[in-house]
Amino acid sequence: MALFNRRNTTPAPAASAATATLAVDPALAALTGEYTIDPAHSSIGFTVRHAMVTNVRGSFADHEGTLSLNGSDPSRSTASIDVRIAGIDTGIDDRDGHLRSADFFDAERFPLMSFRSTSAQQLGGDAYRIVGDLTIKDVTRPLAIDLEFNGSATDVYGNERVGFEGGAEILRSDWNLTWNAALETGGVMVSDKVKLTFDISAIKNAAPQS
């Protein structure tokens, strides 16, 4: 997750401009380490069009993940997230039960949705794109997520935290989530396009004792 590779904006001397490389920011290098996503202060959400006229929003309340960040060489950073489908929540019990059923996620057979990063790139400033493999049910396909690095801080309990937010769009049919119903007025009950949102806070793990 190349989230911390901010560019050094100090002009290089003219004689060496062609070969100059970006200096490593010590503050960013200090973020190097292993992190655990804090589910109590993170959210993974989705939005889907319903009946062609409105949006239904929901979230996956039960998730866990890790980040391995390398502030000196962000291209070596990685991310891993697992989501338990049983924790899906749209605010309507009957709808949540339908989403867990074989019509959609088939949570009994496929209890986890997972993401494993494979690469990342800086888009400019604090904007990044992370690419990885998203597995839903028995289908694995690439997913690109646009992210913004929100910074780092030490909380009141002494935890070192990093945060980022981002989003992506998928076609659910690409993961064999194809259930639908035709409307009398034309169109379908549930859109194929789904918007995903991420708000992540992660805590740096304690250094191992020597």
Tab-separated table of C-alpha atoms in Angstrom:
chain	number	residue	atom	x	y	z
A	1	MET	CA	0.000	0.000	0.000
A	2	ALA	CA	2.169	2.844	-1.211
A	3	LEU	CA	0.389	5.318	1.025
A	4	PHE	CA	3.293	7.249	2.433
A	5	ASN	CA	5.486	8.154	-0.526
A	6	ARG	CA	5.025	11.904	-0.491
A	7	ARG	CA	7.215	13.669	-3.001
A	8	ASN	CA	10.110	15.862	-1.925
A	9	THR	CA	9.271	19.209	-3.536
A	10	THR	CA	12.704	20.797	-2.934
A	11	PRO	CA	14.203	21.565	-6.355
A	12	ALA	CA	17.271	19.500	-7.219
A	13	PRO	CA	20.446	21.294	-8.338
A	14	ALA	CA	20.330	21.904	-12.085
A	15	ALA	CA	23.480	19.881	-12.746
A	16	SER	CA	22.011	16.745	-11.238
A	17	ALA	CA	18.306	17.219	-12.041
A	18	ALA	CA	18.267	14.430	-14.604
A	19	THR	CA	19.550	11.844	-12.162
A	20	ALA	CA	18.193	13.103	-8.838
A	21	THR	CA	16.080	10.711	-6.786
A	22	LEU	CA	13.472	11.525	-4.182
A	23	ALA	CA	14.833	11.694	-0.662
A	24	VAL	CA	13.146	9.558	1.976
A	25	ASP	CA	11.141	11.658	4.450
A	26	PRO	CA	12.286	10.543	7.947
A	27	ALA	CA	8.765	11.079	9.305
A	28	LEU	CA	7.369	8.716	6.694
A	29	ALA	CA	10.165	6.206	7.151
A	30	ALA	CA	9.254	6.099	10.851
A	31	LEU	CA	5.837	4.703	9.924
A	32	THR	CA	7.442	1.478	8.739
A	33	GLY	CA	6.059	-1.518	10.596
A	34	GLU	CA	3.234	-3.990	10.997
A	35	TYR	CA	-0.271	-2.662	11.686
A	36	THR	CA	-3.585	-4.199	12.681
A	37	ILE	CA	-6.811	-2.653	11.413
A	38	ASP	CA	-8.970	-1.391	14.281
A	39	PRO	CA	-12.540	-2.519	13.410
A	40	ALA	CA	-14.048	-0.338	16.148
A	41	HIS	CA	-12.843	2.774	14.321
A	42	SER	CA	-13.000	1.530	10.726
A	43	SER	CA	-15.828	0.877	8.298
A	44	ILE	CA	-16.329	-0.966	5.020
A	45	GLY	CA	-19.512	0.094	3.283
A	46	PHE	CA	-21.411	-0.267	0.039
A	47	THR	CA	-24.106	1.532	-1.947
A	48	VAL	CA	-26.337	-0.046	-4.595
A	49	ARG	CA	-29.225	1.355	-6.651
A	50	HIS	CA	-32.631	-0.105	-5.719
A	51	ALA	CA	-35.645	-0.204	-8.050
A	52	MET	CA	-33.867	2.261	-10.371
A	53	VAL	CA	-34.838	5.231	-8.184
A	54	THR	CA	-32.967	5.231	-4.870
A	55	ASN	CA	-29.846	3.969	-3.125
A	56	VAL	CA	-29.550	1.327	-0.434
A	57	ARG	CA	-26.526	1.640	1.826
A	58	GLY	CA	-25.008	-1.006	4.011
A	59	SER	CA	-21.838	-2.069	5.753
A	60	PHE	CA	-19.823	-5.119	6.726
A	61	ALA	CA	-19.512	-4.750	10.480
A	62	ASP	CA	-17.317	-7.811	11.070
A	63	HIS	CA	-13.901	-7.476	9.456
A	64	GLU	CA	-10.218	-7.746	10.274
A	65	GLY	CA	-6.995	-7.038	8.484
A	66	THR	CA	-3.343	-6.149	8.579
A	67	LEU	CA	-1.042	-3.642	6.915
A	68	SER	CA	2.667	-4.072	6.423
A	69	LEU	CA	4.003	-0.593	5.714
A	70	ASN	CA	7.435	0.357	4.479
A	71	GLY	CA	7.816	4.131	4.629
A	72	SER	CA	11.269	4.046	3.030
A	73	ASP	CA	10.146	1.899	0.091
A	74	PRO	CA	6.329	2.041	-0.084
A	75	SER	CA	6.205	-0.319	-3.063
A	76	ARG	CA	7.070	-3.112	-0.614
A	77	SER	CA	3.999	-2.415	1.546
A	78	THR	CA	1.074	-4.825	1.582
A	79	ALA	CA	-2.515	-5.047	2.830
A	80	SER	CA	-4.787	-7.936	3.747
A	81	ILE	CA	-8.487	-7.723	4.724
A	82	ASP	CA	-11.041	-10.426	5.537
A	83	VAL	CA	-14.756	-9.651	5.842
A	84	ARG	CA	-17.314	-11.999	7.420
A	85	ILE	CA	-20.434	-11.980	5.287
A	86	ALA	CA	-22.602	-12.799	8.311
A	87	GLY	CA	-21.962	-9.251	9.539
A	88	ILE	CA	-23.665	-7.552	6.585
A	89	ASP	CA	-26.003	-4.796	7.773
A	90	THR	CA	-28.407	-2.668	5.734
A	91	GLY	CA	-30.723	-1.874	8.629
A	92	ILE	CA	-33.432	-4.322	7.471
A	93	ASP	CA	-33.238	-7.855	8.888
A	94	ASP	CA	-35.173	-9.510	6.039
A	95	ARG	CA	-32.981	-7.849	3.426
A	96	ASP	CA	-29.809	-8.802	5.286
A	97	GLY	CA	-31.006	-12.405	5.434
A	98	HIS	CA	-31.636	-12.384	1.686
A	99	LEU	CA	-28.147	-11.020	1.037
A	100	ARG	CA	-26.639	-13.819	3.138
A	101	SER	CA	-28.660	-16.453	1.259
A	102	ALA	CA	-27.632	-18.455	-1.812
A	103	ASP	CA	-29.326	-15.808	-4.009
A	104	PHE	CA	-26.435	-13.487	-3.209
A	105	PHE	CA	-23.373	-14.186	-1.031
A	106	ASP	CA	-24.280	-17.732	0.081
A	107	ALA	CA	-22.672	-17.020	3.458
A	108	GLU	CA	-23.096	-20.576	4.726
A	109	ARG	CA	-20.836	-21.959	1.983
A	110	PHE	CA	-18.625	-18.886	1.545
A	111	PRO	CA	-18.397	-17.089	4.901
A	112	LEU	CA	-15.508	-14.761	3.980
A	113	MET	CA	-14.857	-12.041	1.436
A	114	SER	CA	-11.158	-11.241	1.159
A	115	PHE	CA	-8.787	-8.715	-0.403
A	116	ARG	CA	-5.043	-9.177	-0.884
A	117	SER	CA	-3.003	-6.331	-2.341
A	118	THR	CA	-0.628	-6.962	-5.227
A	119	SER	CA	0.651	-3.471	-6.161
A	120	ALA	CA	0.138	0.237	-5.593
A	121	GLN	CA	0.952	3.570	-7.188
A	122	GLN	CA	0.959	7.231	-6.213
A	123	LEU	CA	-1.517	9.366	-8.145
A	124	GLY	CA	-0.258	12.657	-6.712
A	125	GLY	CA	-0.120	14.274	-3.306
A	126	ASP	CA	-1.793	11.996	-0.761
A	127	ALA	CA	-3.825	10.153	-3.427
A	128	TYR	CA	-2.957	6.541	-4.216
A	129	ARG	CA	-4.329	3.544	-6.047
A	130	ILE	CA	-3.960	0.080	-4.577
A	131	VAL	CA	-4.581	-2.985	-6.728
A	132	GLY	CA	-5.244	-6.464	-5.428
A	133	ASP	CA	-7.313	-9.613	-5.636
A	134	LEU	CA	-10.882	-9.521	-4.326
A	135	THR	CA	-12.435	-12.907	-3.602
A	136	ILE	CA	-16.206	-13.230	-3.218
A	137	LYS	CA	-17.701	-16.712	-3.031
A	138	ASP	CA	-15.468	-18.827	-5.276
A	139	VAL	CA	-14.497	-16.051	-7.686
A	140	THR	CA	-11.267	-14.022	-7.486
A	141	ARG	CA	-10.851	-10.950	-9.671
A	142	PRO	CA	-8.628	-7.844	-9.601
A	143	LEU	CA	-9.867	-4.725	-7.856
A	144	ALA	CA	-8.394	-1.215	-7.880
A	145	ILE	CA	-9.129	1.025	-4.894
A	146	ASP	CA	-8.426	4.768	-4.910
A	147	LEU	CA	-7.228	5.949	-1.509
A	148	GLU	CA	-6.334	9.124	0.317
A	149	PHE	CA	-3.820	9.005	3.157
A	150	ASN	CA	-5.331	10.859	6.127
A	151	GLY	CA	-2.182	11.006	8.245
A	152	SER	CA	-0.742	9.453	11.390
A	153	ALA	CA	-1.166	10.182	15.091
A	154	THR	CA	-0.613	8.816	18.581
A	155	ASP	CA	-3.929	8.371	20.381
A	156	VAL	CA	-4.648	8.969	24.084
A	157	TYR	CA	-3.726	5.351	24.892
A	158	GLY	CA	-0.317	5.660	23.272
A	159	ASN	CA	-1.241	3.716	20.115
A	160	GLU	CA	0.442	4.811	16.904
A	161	ARG	CA	-2.257	5.034	14.243
A	162	VAL	CA	-2.447	5.601	10.503
A	163	GLY	CA	-5.645	6.308	8.586
A	164	PHE	CA	-6.899	6.332	5.052
A	165	GLU	CA	-10.182	6.450	3.182
A	166	GLY	CA	-11.112	5.405	-0.308
A	167	GLY	CA	-13.538	3.804	-2.669
A	168	ALA	CA	-14.040	1.587	-5.673
A	169	GLU	CA	-16.785	0.469	-8.020
A	170	ILE	CA	-17.490	-3.096	-9.073
A	171	LEU	CA	-20.010	-4.973	-11.173
A	172	ARG	CA	-21.402	-7.600	-8.828
A	173	SER	CA	-22.073	-9.926	-11.777
A	174	ASP	CA	-18.285	-10.239	-12.189
A	175	TRP	CA	-18.349	-12.209	-8.918
A	176	ASN	CA	-21.462	-14.242	-9.843
A	177	LEU	CA	-23.776	-12.116	-7.702
A	178	THR	CA	-26.479	-12.123	-10.341
A	179	TRP	CA	-29.856	-12.350	-8.566
A	180	ASN	CA	-32.383	-9.793	-9.808
A	181	ALA	CA	-36.038	-9.167	-10.536
A	182	ALA	CA	-37.577	-7.278	-13.445
A	183	LEU	CA	-39.755	-4.234	-12.753
A	184	GLU	CA	-43.104	-3.759	-14.466
A	185	THR	CA	-42.048	-0.265	-15.477
A	186	GLY	CA	-38.780	-1.510	-16.962
A	187	GLY	CA	-35.375	-1.987	-15.464
A	188	VAL	CA	-34.418	-4.251	-12.575
A	189	MET	CA	-34.736	-4.331	-8.802
A	190	VAL	CA	-30.994	-4.203	-7.997
A	191	SER	CA	-28.310	-2.492	-10.068
A	192	ASP	CA	-25.258	-4.396	-11.214
A	193	LYS	CA	-22.920	-1.562	-10.192
A	194	VAL	CA	-21.939	-1.402	-6.518
A	195	LYS	CA	-19.950	1.392	-4.888
A	196	LEU	CA	-17.558	0.352	-2.112
A	197	THR	CA	-16.250	2.715	0.565
A	198	PHE	CA	-13.404	2.297	3.051
A	199	ASP	CA	-12.546	4.264	6.200
A	200	ILE	CA	-9.631	2.566	7.890
A	201	SER	CA	-7.750	3.223	11.121
A	202	ALA	CA	-4.853	0.884	11.853
A	203	ILE	CA	-2.712	0.529	14.975
A	204	LYS	CA	1.001	-0.171	14.827
A	205	ASN	CA	1.942	-3.464	16.455
A	206	ALA	CA	4.392	-3.461	19.320
A	207	ALA	CA	7.940	-4.276	18.267
A	208	PRO	CA	8.857	-7.898	19.055
A	209	GLN	CA	10.955	-8.392	22.160
A	210	SER	CA	14.546	-9.417	21.449
